[in-house]
Short mmCIF file of C-alpha atoms in Angstrom, two decimals:
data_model
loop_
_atom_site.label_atom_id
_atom_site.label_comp_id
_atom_site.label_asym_id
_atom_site.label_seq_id
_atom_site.Cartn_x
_atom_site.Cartn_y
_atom_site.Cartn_z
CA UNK A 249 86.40 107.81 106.06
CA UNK A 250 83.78 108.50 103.01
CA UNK A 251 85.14 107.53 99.85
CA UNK A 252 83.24 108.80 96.92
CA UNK A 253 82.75 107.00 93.71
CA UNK A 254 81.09 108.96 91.21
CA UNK A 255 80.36 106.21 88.52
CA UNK A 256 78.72 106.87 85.64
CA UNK A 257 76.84 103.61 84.92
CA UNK A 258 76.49 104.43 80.92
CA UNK A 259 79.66 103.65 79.33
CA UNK A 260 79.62 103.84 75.39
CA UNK A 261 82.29 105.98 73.97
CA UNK A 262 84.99 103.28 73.27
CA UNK A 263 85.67 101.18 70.57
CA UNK A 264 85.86 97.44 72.64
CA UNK A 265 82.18 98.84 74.69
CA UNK A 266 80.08 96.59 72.56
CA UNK A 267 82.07 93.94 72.11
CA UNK A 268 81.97 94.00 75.67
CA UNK A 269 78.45 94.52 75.72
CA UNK A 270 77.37 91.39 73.52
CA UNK A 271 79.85 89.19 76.15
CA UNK A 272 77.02 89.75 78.71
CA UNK A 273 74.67 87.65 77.08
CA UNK A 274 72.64 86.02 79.49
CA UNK A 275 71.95 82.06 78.78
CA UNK A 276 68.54 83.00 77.75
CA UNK A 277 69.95 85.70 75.21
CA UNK A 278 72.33 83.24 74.15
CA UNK A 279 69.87 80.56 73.56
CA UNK A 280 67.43 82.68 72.18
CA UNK A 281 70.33 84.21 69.12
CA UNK A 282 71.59 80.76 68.40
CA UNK A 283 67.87 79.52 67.99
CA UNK A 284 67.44 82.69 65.82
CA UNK A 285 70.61 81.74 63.58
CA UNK A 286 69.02 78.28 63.36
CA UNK A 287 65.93 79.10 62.60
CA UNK A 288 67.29 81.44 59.78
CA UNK A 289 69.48 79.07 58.43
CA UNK A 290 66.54 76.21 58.04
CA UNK A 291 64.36 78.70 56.65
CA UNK A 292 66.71 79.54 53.83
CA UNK A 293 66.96 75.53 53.05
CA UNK A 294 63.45 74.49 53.12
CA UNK A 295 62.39 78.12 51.67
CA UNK A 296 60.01 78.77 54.76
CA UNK A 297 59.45 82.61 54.59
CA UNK A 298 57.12 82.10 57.95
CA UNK A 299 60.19 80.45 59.35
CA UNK A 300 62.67 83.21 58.16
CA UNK A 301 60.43 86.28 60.46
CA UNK A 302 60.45 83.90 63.38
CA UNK A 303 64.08 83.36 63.02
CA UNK A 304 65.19 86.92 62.71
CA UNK A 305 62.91 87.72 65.58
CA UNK A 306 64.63 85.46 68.10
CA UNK A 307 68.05 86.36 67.03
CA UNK A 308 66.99 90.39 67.13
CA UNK A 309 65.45 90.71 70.60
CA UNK A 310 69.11 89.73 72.53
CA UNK A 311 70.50 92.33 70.10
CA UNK A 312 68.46 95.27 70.71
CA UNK A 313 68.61 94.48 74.60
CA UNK A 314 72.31 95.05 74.11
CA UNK A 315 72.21 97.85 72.24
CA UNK A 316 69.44 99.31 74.89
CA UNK A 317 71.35 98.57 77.63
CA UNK A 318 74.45 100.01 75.87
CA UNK A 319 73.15 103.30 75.24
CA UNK A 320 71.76 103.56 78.64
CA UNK A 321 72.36 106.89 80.55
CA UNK A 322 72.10 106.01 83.90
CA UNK A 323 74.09 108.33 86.30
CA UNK A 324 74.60 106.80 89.74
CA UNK A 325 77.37 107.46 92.49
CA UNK A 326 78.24 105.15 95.45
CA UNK A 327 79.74 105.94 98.77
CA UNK A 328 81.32 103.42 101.09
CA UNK A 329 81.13 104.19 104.74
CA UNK A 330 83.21 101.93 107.76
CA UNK A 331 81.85 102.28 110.94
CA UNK A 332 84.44 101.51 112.44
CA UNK A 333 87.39 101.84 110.11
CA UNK A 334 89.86 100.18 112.89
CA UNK A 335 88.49 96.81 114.69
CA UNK A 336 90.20 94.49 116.77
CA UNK A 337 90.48 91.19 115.88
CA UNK A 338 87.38 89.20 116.20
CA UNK A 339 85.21 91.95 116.41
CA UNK A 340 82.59 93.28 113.31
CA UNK A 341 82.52 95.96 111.29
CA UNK A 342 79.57 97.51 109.88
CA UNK A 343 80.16 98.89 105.85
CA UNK A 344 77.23 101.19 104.50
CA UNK A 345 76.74 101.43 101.37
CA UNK A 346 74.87 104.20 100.01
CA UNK A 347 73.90 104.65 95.71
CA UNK A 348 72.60 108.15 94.25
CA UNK A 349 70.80 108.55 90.87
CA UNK A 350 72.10 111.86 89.63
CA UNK A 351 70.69 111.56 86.32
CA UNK A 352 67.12 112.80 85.22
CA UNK A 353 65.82 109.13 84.27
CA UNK A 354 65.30 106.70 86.94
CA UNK A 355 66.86 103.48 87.05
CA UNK A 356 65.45 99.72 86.45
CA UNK A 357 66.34 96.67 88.67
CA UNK A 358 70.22 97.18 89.70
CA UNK A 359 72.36 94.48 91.58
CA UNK A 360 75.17 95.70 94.11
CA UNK A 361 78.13 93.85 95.11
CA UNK A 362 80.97 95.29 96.99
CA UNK A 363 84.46 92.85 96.47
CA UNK A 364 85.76 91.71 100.34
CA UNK A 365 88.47 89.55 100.96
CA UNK A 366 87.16 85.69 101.47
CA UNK A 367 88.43 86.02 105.13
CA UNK A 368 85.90 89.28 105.64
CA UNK A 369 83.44 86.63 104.85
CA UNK A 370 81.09 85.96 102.14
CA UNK A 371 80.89 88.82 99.26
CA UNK A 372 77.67 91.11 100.05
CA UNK A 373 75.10 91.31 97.46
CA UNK A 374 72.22 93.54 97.25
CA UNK A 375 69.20 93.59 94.41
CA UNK A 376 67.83 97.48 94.45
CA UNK A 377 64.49 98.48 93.07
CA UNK A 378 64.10 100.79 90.63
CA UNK A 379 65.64 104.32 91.95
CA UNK A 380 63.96 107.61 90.96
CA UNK A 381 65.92 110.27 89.62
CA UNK A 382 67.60 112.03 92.55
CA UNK A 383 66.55 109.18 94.71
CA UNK A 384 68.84 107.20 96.97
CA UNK A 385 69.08 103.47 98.66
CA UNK A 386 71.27 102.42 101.65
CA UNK A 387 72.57 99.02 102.59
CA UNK A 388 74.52 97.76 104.76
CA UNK A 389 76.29 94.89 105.59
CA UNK A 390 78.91 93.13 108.28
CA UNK A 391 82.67 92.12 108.57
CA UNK A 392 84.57 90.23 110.41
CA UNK A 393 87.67 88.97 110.74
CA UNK A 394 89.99 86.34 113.76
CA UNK A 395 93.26 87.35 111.71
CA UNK A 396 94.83 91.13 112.67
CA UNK A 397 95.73 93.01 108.94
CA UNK A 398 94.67 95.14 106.14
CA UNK A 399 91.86 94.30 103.84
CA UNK A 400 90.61 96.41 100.99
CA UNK A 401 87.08 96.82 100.56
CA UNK A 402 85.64 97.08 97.31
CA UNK A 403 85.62 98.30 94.47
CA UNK A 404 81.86 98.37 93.96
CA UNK A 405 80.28 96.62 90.99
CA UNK A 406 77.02 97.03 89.91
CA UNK A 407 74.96 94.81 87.41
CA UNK A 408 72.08 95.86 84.98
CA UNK A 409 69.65 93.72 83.61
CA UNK A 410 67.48 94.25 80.77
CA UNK A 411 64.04 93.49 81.16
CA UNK A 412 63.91 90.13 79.34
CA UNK A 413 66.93 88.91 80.68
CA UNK A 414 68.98 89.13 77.60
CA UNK A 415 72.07 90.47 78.99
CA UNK A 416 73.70 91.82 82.03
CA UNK A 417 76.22 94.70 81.98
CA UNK A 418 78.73 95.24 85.12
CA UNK A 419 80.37 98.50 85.99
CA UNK A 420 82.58 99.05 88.48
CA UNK A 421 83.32 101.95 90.72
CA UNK A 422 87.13 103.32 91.29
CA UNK A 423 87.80 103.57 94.71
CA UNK A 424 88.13 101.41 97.59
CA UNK A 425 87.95 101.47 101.44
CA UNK A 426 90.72 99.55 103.60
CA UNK A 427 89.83 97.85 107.00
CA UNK A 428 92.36 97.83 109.54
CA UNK A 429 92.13 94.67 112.01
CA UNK A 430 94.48 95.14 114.92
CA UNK A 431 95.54 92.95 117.72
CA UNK A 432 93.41 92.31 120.37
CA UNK A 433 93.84 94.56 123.24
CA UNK A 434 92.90 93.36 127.10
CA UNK A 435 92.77 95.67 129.87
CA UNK A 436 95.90 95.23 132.51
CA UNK A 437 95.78 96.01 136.23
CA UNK A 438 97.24 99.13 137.31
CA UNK A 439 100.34 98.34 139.57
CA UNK A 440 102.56 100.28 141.74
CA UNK A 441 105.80 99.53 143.19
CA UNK A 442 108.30 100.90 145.53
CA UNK A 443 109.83 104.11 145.15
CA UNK A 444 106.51 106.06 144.04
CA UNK A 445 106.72 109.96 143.19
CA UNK A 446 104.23 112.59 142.72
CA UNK A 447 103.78 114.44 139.91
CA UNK A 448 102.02 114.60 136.78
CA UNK A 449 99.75 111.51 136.62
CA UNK A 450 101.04 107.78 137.34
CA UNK A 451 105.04 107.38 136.94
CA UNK A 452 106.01 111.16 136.47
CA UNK A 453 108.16 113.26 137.75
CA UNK A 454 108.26 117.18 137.55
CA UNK A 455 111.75 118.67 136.42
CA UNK A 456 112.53 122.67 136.51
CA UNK A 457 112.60 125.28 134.63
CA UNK A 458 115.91 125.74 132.59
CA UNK A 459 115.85 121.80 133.27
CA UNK A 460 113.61 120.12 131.09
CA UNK A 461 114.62 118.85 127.91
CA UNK A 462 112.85 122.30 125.87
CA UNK A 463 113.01 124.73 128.61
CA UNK A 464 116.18 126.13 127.95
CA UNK A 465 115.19 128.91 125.66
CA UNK A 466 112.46 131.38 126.33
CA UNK A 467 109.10 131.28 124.36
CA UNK A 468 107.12 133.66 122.73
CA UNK A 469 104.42 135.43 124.48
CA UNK A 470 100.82 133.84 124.19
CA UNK A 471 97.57 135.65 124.60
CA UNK A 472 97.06 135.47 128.73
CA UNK A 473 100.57 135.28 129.58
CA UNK A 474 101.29 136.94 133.21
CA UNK A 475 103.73 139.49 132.12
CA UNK A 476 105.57 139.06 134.96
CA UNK A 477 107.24 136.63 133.49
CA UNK A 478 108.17 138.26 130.48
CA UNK A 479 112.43 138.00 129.94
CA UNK A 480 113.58 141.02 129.04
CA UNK A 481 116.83 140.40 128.05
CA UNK A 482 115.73 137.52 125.27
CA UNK A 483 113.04 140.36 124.15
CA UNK A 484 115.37 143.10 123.38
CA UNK A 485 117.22 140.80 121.40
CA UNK A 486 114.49 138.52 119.30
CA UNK A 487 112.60 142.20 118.93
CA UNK A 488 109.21 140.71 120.64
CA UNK A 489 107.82 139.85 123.72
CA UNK A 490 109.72 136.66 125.19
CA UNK A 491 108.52 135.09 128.43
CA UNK A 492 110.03 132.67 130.85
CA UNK A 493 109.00 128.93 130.82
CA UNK A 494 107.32 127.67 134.10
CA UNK A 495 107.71 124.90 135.69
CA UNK A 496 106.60 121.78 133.09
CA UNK A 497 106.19 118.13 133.60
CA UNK A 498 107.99 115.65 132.20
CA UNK A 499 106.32 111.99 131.40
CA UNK A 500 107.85 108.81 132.20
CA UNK A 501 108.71 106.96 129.16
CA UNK A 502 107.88 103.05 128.06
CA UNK A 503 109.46 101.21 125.39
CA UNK A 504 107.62 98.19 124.34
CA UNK A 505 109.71 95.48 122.25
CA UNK A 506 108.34 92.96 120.19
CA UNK A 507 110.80 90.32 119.38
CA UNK A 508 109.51 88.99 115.83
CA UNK A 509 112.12 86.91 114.79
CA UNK A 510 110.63 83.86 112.80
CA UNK A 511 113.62 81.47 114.28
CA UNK A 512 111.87 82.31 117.77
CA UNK A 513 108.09 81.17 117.57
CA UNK A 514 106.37 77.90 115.95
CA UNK A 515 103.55 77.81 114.73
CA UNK A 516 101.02 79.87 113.33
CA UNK A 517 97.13 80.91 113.43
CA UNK A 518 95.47 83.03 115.72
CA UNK A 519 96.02 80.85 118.55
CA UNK A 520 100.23 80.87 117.78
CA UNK A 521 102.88 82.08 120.44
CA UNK A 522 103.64 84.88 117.67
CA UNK A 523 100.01 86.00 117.98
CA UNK A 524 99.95 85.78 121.71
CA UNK A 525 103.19 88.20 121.77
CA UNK A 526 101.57 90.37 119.31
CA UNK A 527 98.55 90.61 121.67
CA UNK A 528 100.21 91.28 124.37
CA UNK A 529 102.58 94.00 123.10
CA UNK A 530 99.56 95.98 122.00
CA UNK A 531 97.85 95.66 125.17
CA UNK A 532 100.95 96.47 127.01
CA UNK A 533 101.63 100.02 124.66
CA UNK A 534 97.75 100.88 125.22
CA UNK A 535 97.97 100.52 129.10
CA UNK A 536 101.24 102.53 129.23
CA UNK A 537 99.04 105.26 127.28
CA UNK A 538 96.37 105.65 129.24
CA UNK A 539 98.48 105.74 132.50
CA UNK A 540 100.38 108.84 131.19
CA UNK A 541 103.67 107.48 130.18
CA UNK A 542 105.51 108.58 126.60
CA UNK A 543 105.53 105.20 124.76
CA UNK A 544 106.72 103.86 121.84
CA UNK A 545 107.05 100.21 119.95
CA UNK A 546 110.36 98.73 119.04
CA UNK A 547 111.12 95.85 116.78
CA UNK A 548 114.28 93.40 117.48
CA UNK A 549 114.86 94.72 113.58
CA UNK A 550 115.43 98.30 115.78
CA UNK A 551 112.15 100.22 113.56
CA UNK A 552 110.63 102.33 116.50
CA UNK A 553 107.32 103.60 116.31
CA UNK A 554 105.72 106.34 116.39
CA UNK A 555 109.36 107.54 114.89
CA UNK A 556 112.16 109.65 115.42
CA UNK A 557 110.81 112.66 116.26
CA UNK A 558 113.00 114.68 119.12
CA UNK A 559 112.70 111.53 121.19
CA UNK A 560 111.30 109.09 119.61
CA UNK A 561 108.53 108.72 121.83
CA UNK A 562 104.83 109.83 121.95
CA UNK A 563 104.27 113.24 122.98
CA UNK A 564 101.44 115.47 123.95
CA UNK A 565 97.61 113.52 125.12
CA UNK A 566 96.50 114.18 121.57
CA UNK A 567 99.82 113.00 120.04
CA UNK A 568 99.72 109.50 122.02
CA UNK A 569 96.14 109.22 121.09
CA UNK A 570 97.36 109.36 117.32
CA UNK A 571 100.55 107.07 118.57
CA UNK A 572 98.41 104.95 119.50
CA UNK A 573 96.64 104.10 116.75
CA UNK A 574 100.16 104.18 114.88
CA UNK A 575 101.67 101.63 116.68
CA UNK A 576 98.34 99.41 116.53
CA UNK A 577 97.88 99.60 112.72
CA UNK A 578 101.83 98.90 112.78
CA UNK A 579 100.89 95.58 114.55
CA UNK A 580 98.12 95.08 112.40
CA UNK A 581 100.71 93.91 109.51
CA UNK A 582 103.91 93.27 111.69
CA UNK A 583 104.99 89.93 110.29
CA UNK A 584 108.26 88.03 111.13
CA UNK A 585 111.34 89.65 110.64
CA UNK A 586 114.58 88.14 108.62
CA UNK A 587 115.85 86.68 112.39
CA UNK A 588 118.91 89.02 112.23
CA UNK A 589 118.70 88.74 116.15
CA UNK A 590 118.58 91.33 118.85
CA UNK A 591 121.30 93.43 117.94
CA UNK A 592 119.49 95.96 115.96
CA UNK A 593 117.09 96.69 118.86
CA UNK A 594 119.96 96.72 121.10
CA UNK A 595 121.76 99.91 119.41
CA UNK A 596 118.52 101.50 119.37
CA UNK A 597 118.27 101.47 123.13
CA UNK A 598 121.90 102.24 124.08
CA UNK A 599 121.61 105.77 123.38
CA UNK A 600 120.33 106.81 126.27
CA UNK A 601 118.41 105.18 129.50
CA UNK A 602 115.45 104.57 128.31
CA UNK A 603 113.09 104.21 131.54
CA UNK A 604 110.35 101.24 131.77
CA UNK A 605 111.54 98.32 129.10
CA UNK A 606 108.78 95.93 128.54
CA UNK A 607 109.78 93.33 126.37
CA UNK A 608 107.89 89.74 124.44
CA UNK A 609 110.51 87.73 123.75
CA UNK A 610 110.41 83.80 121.95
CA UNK A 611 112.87 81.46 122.38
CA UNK A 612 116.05 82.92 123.31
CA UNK A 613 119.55 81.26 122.94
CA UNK A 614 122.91 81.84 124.51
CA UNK A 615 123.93 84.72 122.33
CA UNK A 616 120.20 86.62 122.21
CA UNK A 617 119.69 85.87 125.70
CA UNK A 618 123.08 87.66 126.01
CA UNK A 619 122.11 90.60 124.08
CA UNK A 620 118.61 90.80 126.38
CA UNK A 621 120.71 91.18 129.67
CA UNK A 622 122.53 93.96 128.07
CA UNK A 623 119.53 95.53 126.81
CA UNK A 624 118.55 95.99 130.43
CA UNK A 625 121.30 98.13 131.26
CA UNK A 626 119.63 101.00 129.69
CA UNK A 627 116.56 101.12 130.91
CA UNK A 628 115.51 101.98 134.55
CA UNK A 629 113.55 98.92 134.99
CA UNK A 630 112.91 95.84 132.85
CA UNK A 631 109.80 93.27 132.32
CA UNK A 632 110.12 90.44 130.31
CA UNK A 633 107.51 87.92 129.06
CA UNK A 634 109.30 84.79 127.61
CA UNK A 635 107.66 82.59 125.37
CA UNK A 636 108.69 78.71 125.04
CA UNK A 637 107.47 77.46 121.80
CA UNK A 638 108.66 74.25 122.57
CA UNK A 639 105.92 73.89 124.96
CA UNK A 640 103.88 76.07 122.68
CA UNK A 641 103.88 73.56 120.30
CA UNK A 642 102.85 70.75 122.53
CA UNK A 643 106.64 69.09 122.78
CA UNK A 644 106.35 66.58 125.16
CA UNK A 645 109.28 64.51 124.23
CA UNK A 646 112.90 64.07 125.06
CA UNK A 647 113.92 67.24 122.91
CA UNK A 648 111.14 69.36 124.15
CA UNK A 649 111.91 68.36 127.46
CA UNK A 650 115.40 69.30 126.91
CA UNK A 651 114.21 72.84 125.48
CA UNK A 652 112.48 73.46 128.37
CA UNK A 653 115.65 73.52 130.78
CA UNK A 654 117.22 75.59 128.52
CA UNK A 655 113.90 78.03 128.58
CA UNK A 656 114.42 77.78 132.49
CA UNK A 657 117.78 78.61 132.18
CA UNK A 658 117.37 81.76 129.89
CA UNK A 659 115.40 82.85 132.61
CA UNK A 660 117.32 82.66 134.98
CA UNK A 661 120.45 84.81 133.42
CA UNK A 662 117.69 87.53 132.69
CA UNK A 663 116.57 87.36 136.44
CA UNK A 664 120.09 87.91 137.02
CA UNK A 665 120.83 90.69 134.63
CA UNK A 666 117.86 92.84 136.49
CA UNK A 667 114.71 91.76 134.34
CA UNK A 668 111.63 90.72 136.08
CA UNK A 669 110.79 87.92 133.66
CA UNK A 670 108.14 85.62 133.64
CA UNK A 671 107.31 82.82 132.02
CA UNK A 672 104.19 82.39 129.27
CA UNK A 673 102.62 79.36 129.26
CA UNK A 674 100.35 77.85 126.49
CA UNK A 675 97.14 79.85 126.59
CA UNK A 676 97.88 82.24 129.48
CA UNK A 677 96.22 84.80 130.42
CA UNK A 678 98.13 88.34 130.57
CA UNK A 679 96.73 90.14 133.01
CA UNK A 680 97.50 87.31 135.33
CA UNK A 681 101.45 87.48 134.05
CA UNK A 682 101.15 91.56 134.64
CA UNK A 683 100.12 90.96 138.02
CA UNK A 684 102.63 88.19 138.64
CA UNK A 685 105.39 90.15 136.92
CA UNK A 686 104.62 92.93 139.36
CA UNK A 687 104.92 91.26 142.69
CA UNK A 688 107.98 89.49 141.22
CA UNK A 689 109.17 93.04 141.21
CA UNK A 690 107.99 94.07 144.10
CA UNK A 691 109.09 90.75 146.24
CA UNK A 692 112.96 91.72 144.38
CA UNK A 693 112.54 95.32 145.52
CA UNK A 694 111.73 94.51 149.24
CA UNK A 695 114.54 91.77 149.18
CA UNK A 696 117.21 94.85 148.28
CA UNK A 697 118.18 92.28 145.31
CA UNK A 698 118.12 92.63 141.66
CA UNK A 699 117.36 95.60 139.61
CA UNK A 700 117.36 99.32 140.36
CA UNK A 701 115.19 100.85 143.22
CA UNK A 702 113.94 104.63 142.43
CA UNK A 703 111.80 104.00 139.25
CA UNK A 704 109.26 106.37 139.43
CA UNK A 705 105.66 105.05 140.03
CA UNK A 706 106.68 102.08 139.60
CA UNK A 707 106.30 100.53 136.16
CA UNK A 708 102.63 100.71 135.39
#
């Protein structure tokens, strides 16, 4: 992610340039005309010819540093360099900065300064010697950032100085850079429940030829093919070597929903309920990944990503790789939604059963908490992680008191519904809730209560 800025540091074709050149005056250059004016204007009273050459001296020198610096020809190019371009929250990033001379002249004393948002931290500033033609310099500097979204980066600005001091000229560079700050991720146990299967990787399950959801149709022929396998009958009628699909795995799929509404959390800062739900959804999604299932992240406003491709879900390794970082830079900027309610999410998911559910819910009330027990009807096994923000927010009184039963009792009619949920206190830890959520599951499982038995693998 190189973004090259040729700037030509030498501006002087338009009309407004000098005007814009004489508003850089430096202090000193400013000082030093008005004490030439002055000087002039005395001389002419008192009829001091001495006076008269010392006042048009002062008042010259800022000029024809402007005019220099004006017709400079300076030819320099920046390029801006993130390394890397995707962080998670709290962690640095490391921007390079690198400035070319391509002109035949070298350069005199330049100052650098690349723009940053103030919650990057402080904007970088860099004073370069005087670059040879053809030569090159290379800075660097850090980033950081507690708060998940997209900053821009730049543009670049760079300021020349004359060598009294007179005036300073800044040109700026085109492009930018943006920094994408995603959720923090933590790594989650693996878990296995009743009901395992073998197959391809954790949670999969092999399905036939002619039964898979592609293998209806024969391919073409690839280089290395067996040709025993070649279908005659589909190549005398498509005119070219068809051949019959094997037998081809098919990956458990994950849905992870992130309930956003802004009715459902209090609070705010990186330390808010909404955060920790954030958090934990992207942690969730990037577990799923790596233990082979097809995931993808839905909304309560029902936007699924990575999109809606044949499925909807991730595909190939390579494809869930990119998914990945889809669905993280989606959570990088995922703000709170208009609090139409669970509805939306809920007609997304009734298509079809949808295997694992994993859902990060806030407050729930009767009718959502209605909506989340139907939700789990469509999916062949259910988690959910419940967040209070009563108790979030530190509620210790009579109402918050009161908004805990209720909490307790939302709970409970998802328990009954079939979801494994689980409570998330103030500060918890999630792989702690992962591991209780699972031998909640497990305990229902072996009790022959609650929920459906047969889930491949379990559900992580």
């Amino acid at each position: 992610m190189t973004a090259g800025e040729p700037g030509a540091v030498q501006d002087g074709s338009s009309k407004g340039g000098l005007r814009a050149a004489l508003g850089g005056l430096t202090t000193r250059g400013r000082s030093f005309l008005a004490a030439g004016v002055a000087a002039a204007v005395c001389a002419y009273v008192l009829g001091q010819g001495d006076l008269l050459r010392v006042g048009l001296l002062l008042a010259v020198l800022p000029l024809v540093c402007v005019v220099v610096l004006y017709r400079t020809r300076y030819r320099v190019t920046g390029t801006r360099r993130l390394s890397p371009s995707r962080v998670p929250a709290g962690a640095e990033a490391r921007v390079h900065l690198r400035m070319d001379n391509v002109s035949r002249l070298p350069t005199g004393l330049l100052m650098l300064q690349d723009r940053v948002p103030y919650v990057l931290g402080p904007r970088p500033r860099f004073v370069l010697d005087r670059v040879e033609a053809g030569g090159r310099r290379e800075v660097s500097y850090r980033v950081r950032s507690d708060l998940r979204g997209r900053y821009p980066l730049g543009p670049l600005q760079l300021r020349l100085d004359d060598p009294f001091g007179m005036c300073e000229l800044t040109r700026s560079f085109s492009a930018y850079d943006t920094l994408v700050v995603v959720p923090r991720t933590v790594p989650l146990p693996p878990l296995r429940l009743a009901s395992e299967a073998s197959g391809y990787g954790d949670g999969r399950q092999r399905s036939l030829a002619l039964a898979g959801e592609d293998d209806i149709i024969p391919r073409g022929y690839r280089h290395g093919d067996d040709l025993r396998r070649v279908h005659w009958r589909s190549t005398a009628r498509y005119g070219e070597l068809m051949v019959r699909r094997e037998e081809q795995p098919q990956r458990a799929r994950c849905t992870v929903l992130l309930d956003t509404r802004q009715v459902a959390y209090a609070g705010a800062g990186p330390d808010s309920a909404f955060e920790w739900a954030v958090s934990g959804a992207a942690s969730a999604l990037v577990h799923m990944l790596e233990r082979g299932f097809a995931v993808r992240l839905l909304t309560d406003d029902g936007n699924a990503v990575p999109g809606e491709g044949s499925d909807g879900f991730a595909g190939s390794t390579q494809e869930s790789a990119d998914s990945a970082g889809l669905m993280l830079d989606t959570l990088a900027v995922v703000g709170h939604s208009d609090g139409g309610g669970l509805s939306r999410a809920h007609d997304v998911l009734r298509g079809s059963n949808e295997g694992l559910l994993i859902a990060f819910f806030g407050d729930l009330d009767e009718e959502q908490t209605s909506v989340a027990a139907r939700m789990r009807q469509r999916a062949g096994a259910g988690v959910a992680f419940v967040l209070d923000s009563a108790r979030w927010a530190g509620d210790s009184s009579q109402a918050g008191q009161a908004a805990a039963g209720r909490a307790e009792e939302r709970l409970r009619q998802l328990r009954e519904a079939g979801w494994t949920a689980v409570p998330v206190p103030p500060g918890a830890e999630l792989p702690a809730l992962w591991q209780l959520a699972g031998q909640l599951r497990a305990d229902t499982e072996s009790a022959g209560s609650g929920g459906p038995t047969g889930f491949p693998g379990g559900w992580s």
